[in-house]
PDB file of C-alpha atoms in Angstrom:
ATOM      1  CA  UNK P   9       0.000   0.000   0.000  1.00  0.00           C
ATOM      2  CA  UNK P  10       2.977   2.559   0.599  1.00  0.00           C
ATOM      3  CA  UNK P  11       4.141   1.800  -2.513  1.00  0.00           C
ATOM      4  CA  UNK P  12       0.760   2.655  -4.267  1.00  0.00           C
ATOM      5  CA  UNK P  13       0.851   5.985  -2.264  1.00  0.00           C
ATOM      6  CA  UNK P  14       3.905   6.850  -3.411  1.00  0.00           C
ATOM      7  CA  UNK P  15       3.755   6.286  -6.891  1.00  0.00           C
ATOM      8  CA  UNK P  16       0.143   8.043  -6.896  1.00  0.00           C
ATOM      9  CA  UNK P  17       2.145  11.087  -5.611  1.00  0.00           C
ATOM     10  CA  UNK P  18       5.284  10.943  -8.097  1.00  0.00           C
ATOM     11  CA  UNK P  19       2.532  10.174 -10.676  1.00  0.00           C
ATOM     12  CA  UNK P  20       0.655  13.537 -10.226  1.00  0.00           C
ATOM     13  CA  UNK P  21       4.162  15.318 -10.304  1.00  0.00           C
ATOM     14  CA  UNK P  22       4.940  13.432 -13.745  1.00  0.00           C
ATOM     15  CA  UNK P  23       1.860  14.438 -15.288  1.00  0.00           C
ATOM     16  CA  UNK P  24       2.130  17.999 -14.299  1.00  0.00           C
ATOM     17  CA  UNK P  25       5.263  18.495 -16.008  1.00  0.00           C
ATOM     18  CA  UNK P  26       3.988  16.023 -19.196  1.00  0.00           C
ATOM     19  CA  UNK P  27       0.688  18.051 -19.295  1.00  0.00           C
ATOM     20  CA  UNK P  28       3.049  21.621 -19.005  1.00  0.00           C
ATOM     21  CA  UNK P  29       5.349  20.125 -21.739  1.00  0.00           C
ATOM     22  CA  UNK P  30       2.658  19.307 -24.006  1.00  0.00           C
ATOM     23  CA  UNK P  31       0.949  22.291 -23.685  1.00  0.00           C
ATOM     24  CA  UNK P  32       4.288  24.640 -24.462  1.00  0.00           C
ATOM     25  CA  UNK P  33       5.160  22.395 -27.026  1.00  0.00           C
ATOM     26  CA  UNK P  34       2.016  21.963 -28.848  1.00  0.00           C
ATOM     27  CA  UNK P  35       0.764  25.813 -28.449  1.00  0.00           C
ATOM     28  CA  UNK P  36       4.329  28.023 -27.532  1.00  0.00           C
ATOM     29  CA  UNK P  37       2.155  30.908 -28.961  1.00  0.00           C
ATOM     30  CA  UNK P  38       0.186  31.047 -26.089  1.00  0.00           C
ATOM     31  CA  UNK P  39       2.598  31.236 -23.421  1.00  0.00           C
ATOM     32  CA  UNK P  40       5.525  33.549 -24.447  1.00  0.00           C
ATOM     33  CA  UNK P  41       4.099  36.784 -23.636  1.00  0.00           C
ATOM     34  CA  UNK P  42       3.906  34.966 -19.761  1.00  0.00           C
ATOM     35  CA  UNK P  43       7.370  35.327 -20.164  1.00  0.00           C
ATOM     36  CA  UNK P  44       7.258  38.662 -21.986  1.00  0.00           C
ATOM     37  CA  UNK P  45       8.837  37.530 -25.345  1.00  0.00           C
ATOM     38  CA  UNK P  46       7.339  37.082 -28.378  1.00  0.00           C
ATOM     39  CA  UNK P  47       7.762  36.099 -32.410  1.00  0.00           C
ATOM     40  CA  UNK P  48      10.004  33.368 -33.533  1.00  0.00           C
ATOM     41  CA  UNK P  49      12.610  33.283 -30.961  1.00  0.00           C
ATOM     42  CA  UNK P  50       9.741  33.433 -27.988  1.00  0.00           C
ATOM     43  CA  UNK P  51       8.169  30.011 -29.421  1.00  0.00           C
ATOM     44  CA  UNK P  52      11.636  28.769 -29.702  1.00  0.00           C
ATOM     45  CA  UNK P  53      12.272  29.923 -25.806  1.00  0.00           C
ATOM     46  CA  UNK P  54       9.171  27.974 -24.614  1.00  0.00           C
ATOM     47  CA  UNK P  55       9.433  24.707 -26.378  1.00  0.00           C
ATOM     48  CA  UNK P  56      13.168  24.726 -25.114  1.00  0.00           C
ATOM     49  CA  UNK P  57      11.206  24.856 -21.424  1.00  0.00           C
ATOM     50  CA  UNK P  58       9.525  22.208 -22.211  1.00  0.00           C
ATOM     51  CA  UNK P  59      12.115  20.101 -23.526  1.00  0.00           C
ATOM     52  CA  UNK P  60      13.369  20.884 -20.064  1.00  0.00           C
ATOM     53  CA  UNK P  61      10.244  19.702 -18.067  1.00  0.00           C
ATOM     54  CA  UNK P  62      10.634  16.330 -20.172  1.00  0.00           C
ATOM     55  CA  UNK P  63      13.944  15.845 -19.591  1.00  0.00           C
ATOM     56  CA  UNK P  64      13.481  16.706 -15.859  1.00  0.00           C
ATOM     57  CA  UNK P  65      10.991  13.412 -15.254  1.00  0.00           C
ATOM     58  CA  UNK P  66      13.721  10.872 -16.089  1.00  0.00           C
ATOM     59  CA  UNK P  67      14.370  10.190 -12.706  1.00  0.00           C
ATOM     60  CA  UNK P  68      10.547  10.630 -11.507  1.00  0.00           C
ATOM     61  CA  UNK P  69       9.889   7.695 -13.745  1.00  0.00           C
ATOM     62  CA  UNK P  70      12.297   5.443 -12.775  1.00  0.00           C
ATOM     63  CA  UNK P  71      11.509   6.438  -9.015  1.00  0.00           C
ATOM     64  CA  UNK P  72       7.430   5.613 -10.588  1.00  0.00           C
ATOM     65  CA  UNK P  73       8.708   2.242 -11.218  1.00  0.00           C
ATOM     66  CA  UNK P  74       9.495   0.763  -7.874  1.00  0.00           C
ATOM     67  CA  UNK P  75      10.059   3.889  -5.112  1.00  0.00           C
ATOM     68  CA  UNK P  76      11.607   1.877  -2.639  1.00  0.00           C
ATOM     69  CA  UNK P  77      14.132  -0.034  -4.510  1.00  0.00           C
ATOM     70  CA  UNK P  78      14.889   2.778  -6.845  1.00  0.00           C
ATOM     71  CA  UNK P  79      15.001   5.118  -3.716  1.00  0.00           C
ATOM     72  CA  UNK P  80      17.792   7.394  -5.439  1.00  0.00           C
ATOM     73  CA  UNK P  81      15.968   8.762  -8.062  1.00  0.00           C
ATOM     74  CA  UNK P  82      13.172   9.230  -5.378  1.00  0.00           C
ATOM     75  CA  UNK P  83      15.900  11.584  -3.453  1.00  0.00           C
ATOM     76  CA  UNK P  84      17.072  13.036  -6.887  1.00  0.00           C
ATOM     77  CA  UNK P  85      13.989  13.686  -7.734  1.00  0.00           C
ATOM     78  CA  UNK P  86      13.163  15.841  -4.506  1.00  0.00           C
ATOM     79  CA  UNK P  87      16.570  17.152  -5.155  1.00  0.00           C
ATOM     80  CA  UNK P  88      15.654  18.905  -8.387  1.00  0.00           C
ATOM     81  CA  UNK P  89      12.346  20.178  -7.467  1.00  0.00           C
ATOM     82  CA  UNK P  90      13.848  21.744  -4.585  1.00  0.00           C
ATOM     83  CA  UNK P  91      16.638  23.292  -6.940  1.00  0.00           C
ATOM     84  CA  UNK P  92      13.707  24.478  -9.502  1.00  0.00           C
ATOM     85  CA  UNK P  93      12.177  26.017  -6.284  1.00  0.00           C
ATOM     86  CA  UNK P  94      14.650  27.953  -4.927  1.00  0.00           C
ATOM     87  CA  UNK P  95      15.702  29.169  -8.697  1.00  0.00           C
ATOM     88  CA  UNK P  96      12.586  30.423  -9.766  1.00  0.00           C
ATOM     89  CA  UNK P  97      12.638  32.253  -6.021  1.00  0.00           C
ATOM     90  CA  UNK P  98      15.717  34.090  -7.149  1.00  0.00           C
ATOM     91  CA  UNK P  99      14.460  34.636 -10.349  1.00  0.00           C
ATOM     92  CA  UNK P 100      11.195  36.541  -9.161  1.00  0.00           C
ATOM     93  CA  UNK P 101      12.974  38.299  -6.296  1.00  0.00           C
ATOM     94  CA  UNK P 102      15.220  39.191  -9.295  1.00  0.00           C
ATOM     95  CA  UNK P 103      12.211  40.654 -11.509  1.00  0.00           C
ATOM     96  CA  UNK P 104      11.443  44.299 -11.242  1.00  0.00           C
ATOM     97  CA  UNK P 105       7.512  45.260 -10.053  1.00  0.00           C
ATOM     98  CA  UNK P 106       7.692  46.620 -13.646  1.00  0.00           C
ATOM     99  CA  UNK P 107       7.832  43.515 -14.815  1.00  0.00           C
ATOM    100  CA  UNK P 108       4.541  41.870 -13.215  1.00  0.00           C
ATOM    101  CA  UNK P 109       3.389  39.637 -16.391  1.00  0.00           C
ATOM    102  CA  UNK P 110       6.737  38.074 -15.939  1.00  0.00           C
ATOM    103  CA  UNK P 111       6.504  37.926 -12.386  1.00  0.00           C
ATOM    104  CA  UNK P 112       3.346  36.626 -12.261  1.00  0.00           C
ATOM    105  CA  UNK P 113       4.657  33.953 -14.593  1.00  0.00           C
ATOM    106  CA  UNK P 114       7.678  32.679 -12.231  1.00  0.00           C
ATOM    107  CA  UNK P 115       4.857  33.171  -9.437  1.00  0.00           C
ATOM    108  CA  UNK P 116       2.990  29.989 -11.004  1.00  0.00           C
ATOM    109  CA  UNK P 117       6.056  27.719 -11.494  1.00  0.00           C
ATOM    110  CA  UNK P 118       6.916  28.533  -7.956  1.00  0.00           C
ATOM    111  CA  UNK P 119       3.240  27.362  -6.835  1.00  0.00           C
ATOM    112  CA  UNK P 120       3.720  24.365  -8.957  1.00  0.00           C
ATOM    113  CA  UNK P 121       7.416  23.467  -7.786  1.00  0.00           C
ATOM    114  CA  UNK P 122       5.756  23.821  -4.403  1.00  0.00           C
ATOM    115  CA  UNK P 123       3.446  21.479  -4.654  1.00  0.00           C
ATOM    116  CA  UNK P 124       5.595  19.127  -6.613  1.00  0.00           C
ATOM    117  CA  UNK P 125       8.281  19.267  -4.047  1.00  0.00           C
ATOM    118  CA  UNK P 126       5.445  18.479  -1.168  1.00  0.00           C
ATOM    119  CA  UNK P 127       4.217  15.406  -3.069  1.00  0.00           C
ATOM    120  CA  UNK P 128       7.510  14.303  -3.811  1.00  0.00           C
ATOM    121  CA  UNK P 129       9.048  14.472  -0.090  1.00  0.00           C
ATOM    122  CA  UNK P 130       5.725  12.901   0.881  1.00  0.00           C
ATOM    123  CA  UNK P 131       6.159  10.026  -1.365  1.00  0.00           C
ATOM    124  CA  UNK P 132       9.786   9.374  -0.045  1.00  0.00           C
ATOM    125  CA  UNK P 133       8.162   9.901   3.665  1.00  0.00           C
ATOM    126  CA  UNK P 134       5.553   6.923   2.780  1.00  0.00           C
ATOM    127  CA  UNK P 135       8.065   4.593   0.647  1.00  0.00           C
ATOM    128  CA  UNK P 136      10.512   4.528   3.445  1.00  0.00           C
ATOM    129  CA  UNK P 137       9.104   1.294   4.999  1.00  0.00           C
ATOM    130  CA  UNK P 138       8.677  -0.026   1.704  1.00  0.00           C
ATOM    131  CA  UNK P 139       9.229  -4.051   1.605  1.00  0.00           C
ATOM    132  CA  UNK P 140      11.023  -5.045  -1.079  1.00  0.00           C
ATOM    133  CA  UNK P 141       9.406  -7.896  -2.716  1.00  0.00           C
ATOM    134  CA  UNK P 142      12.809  -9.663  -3.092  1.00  0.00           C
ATOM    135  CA  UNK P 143      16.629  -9.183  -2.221  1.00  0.00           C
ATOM    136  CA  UNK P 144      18.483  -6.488  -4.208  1.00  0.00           C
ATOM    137  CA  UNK P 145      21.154  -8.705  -6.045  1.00  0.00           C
ATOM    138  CA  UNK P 146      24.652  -6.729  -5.233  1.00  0.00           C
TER     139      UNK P 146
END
């Protein structure tokens, strides 16, 4: 049952990122003025982001798999959202009032890195006990 907990929680985080990915890639259009670019180079700027959110759940899905034998990626996984928190903090602490679209932007990925970071730790929390169904061969 920990197990199930666990990967219902890494699960949620996964599809966040897919469903942001998808959306940036499918539809950059509609999200570069969050960022306050635009044209050609702006669509270019967001589907590199979510390049980046896919490339960031390569660890959550091999934590997915099995949480408490692949433990690691559990811990690199909380690693990295924790990193993506505090970097988008800087970055909107960086961001002039003038800049509020912007700001208001980075405010959402910190919400969401928030969350993600929560649900991550908590699956780690719940997996700890985990049985293994067999011995890890060495």
């Amino acid at each position: 049952m920990r197990l199930w907990i666990a990967r219902i929680l890494i699960a949620a985080v996964i599809a966040w990122n897919v469903q942001a990915a998808a959306a940036f890639l499918l539809h950059p259009e509609l999200y570069a003025p969050a960022f306050q670019v635009s044209g050609e180079a702006g669509e270019a700027l967001v589907r590199g982001l979510a390049v980046l959110f896919l490339m960031w759940n390569v660890p959550y899905a091999v934590a997915l798999w099995h949480p408490a034998r692949f433990r690691v990626s559990l811990y690199e996984a909380c690693a990295m959202q924790a990193i993506g928190l505090a970097g988008e903090s800087l970055i909107y602490l960086s961001l002039s009032p003038a800049l509020a679209v912007a700001r208001a932007s980075v405010g959402r990925f910190i919400l969401f890195d928030t969350l993600g970071l929560v649900a991550l730790v908590a699956a780690a929390w719940v997996s700890r006990r985990a049985v293994l169904p067999y011995p890890r061969s060495t």
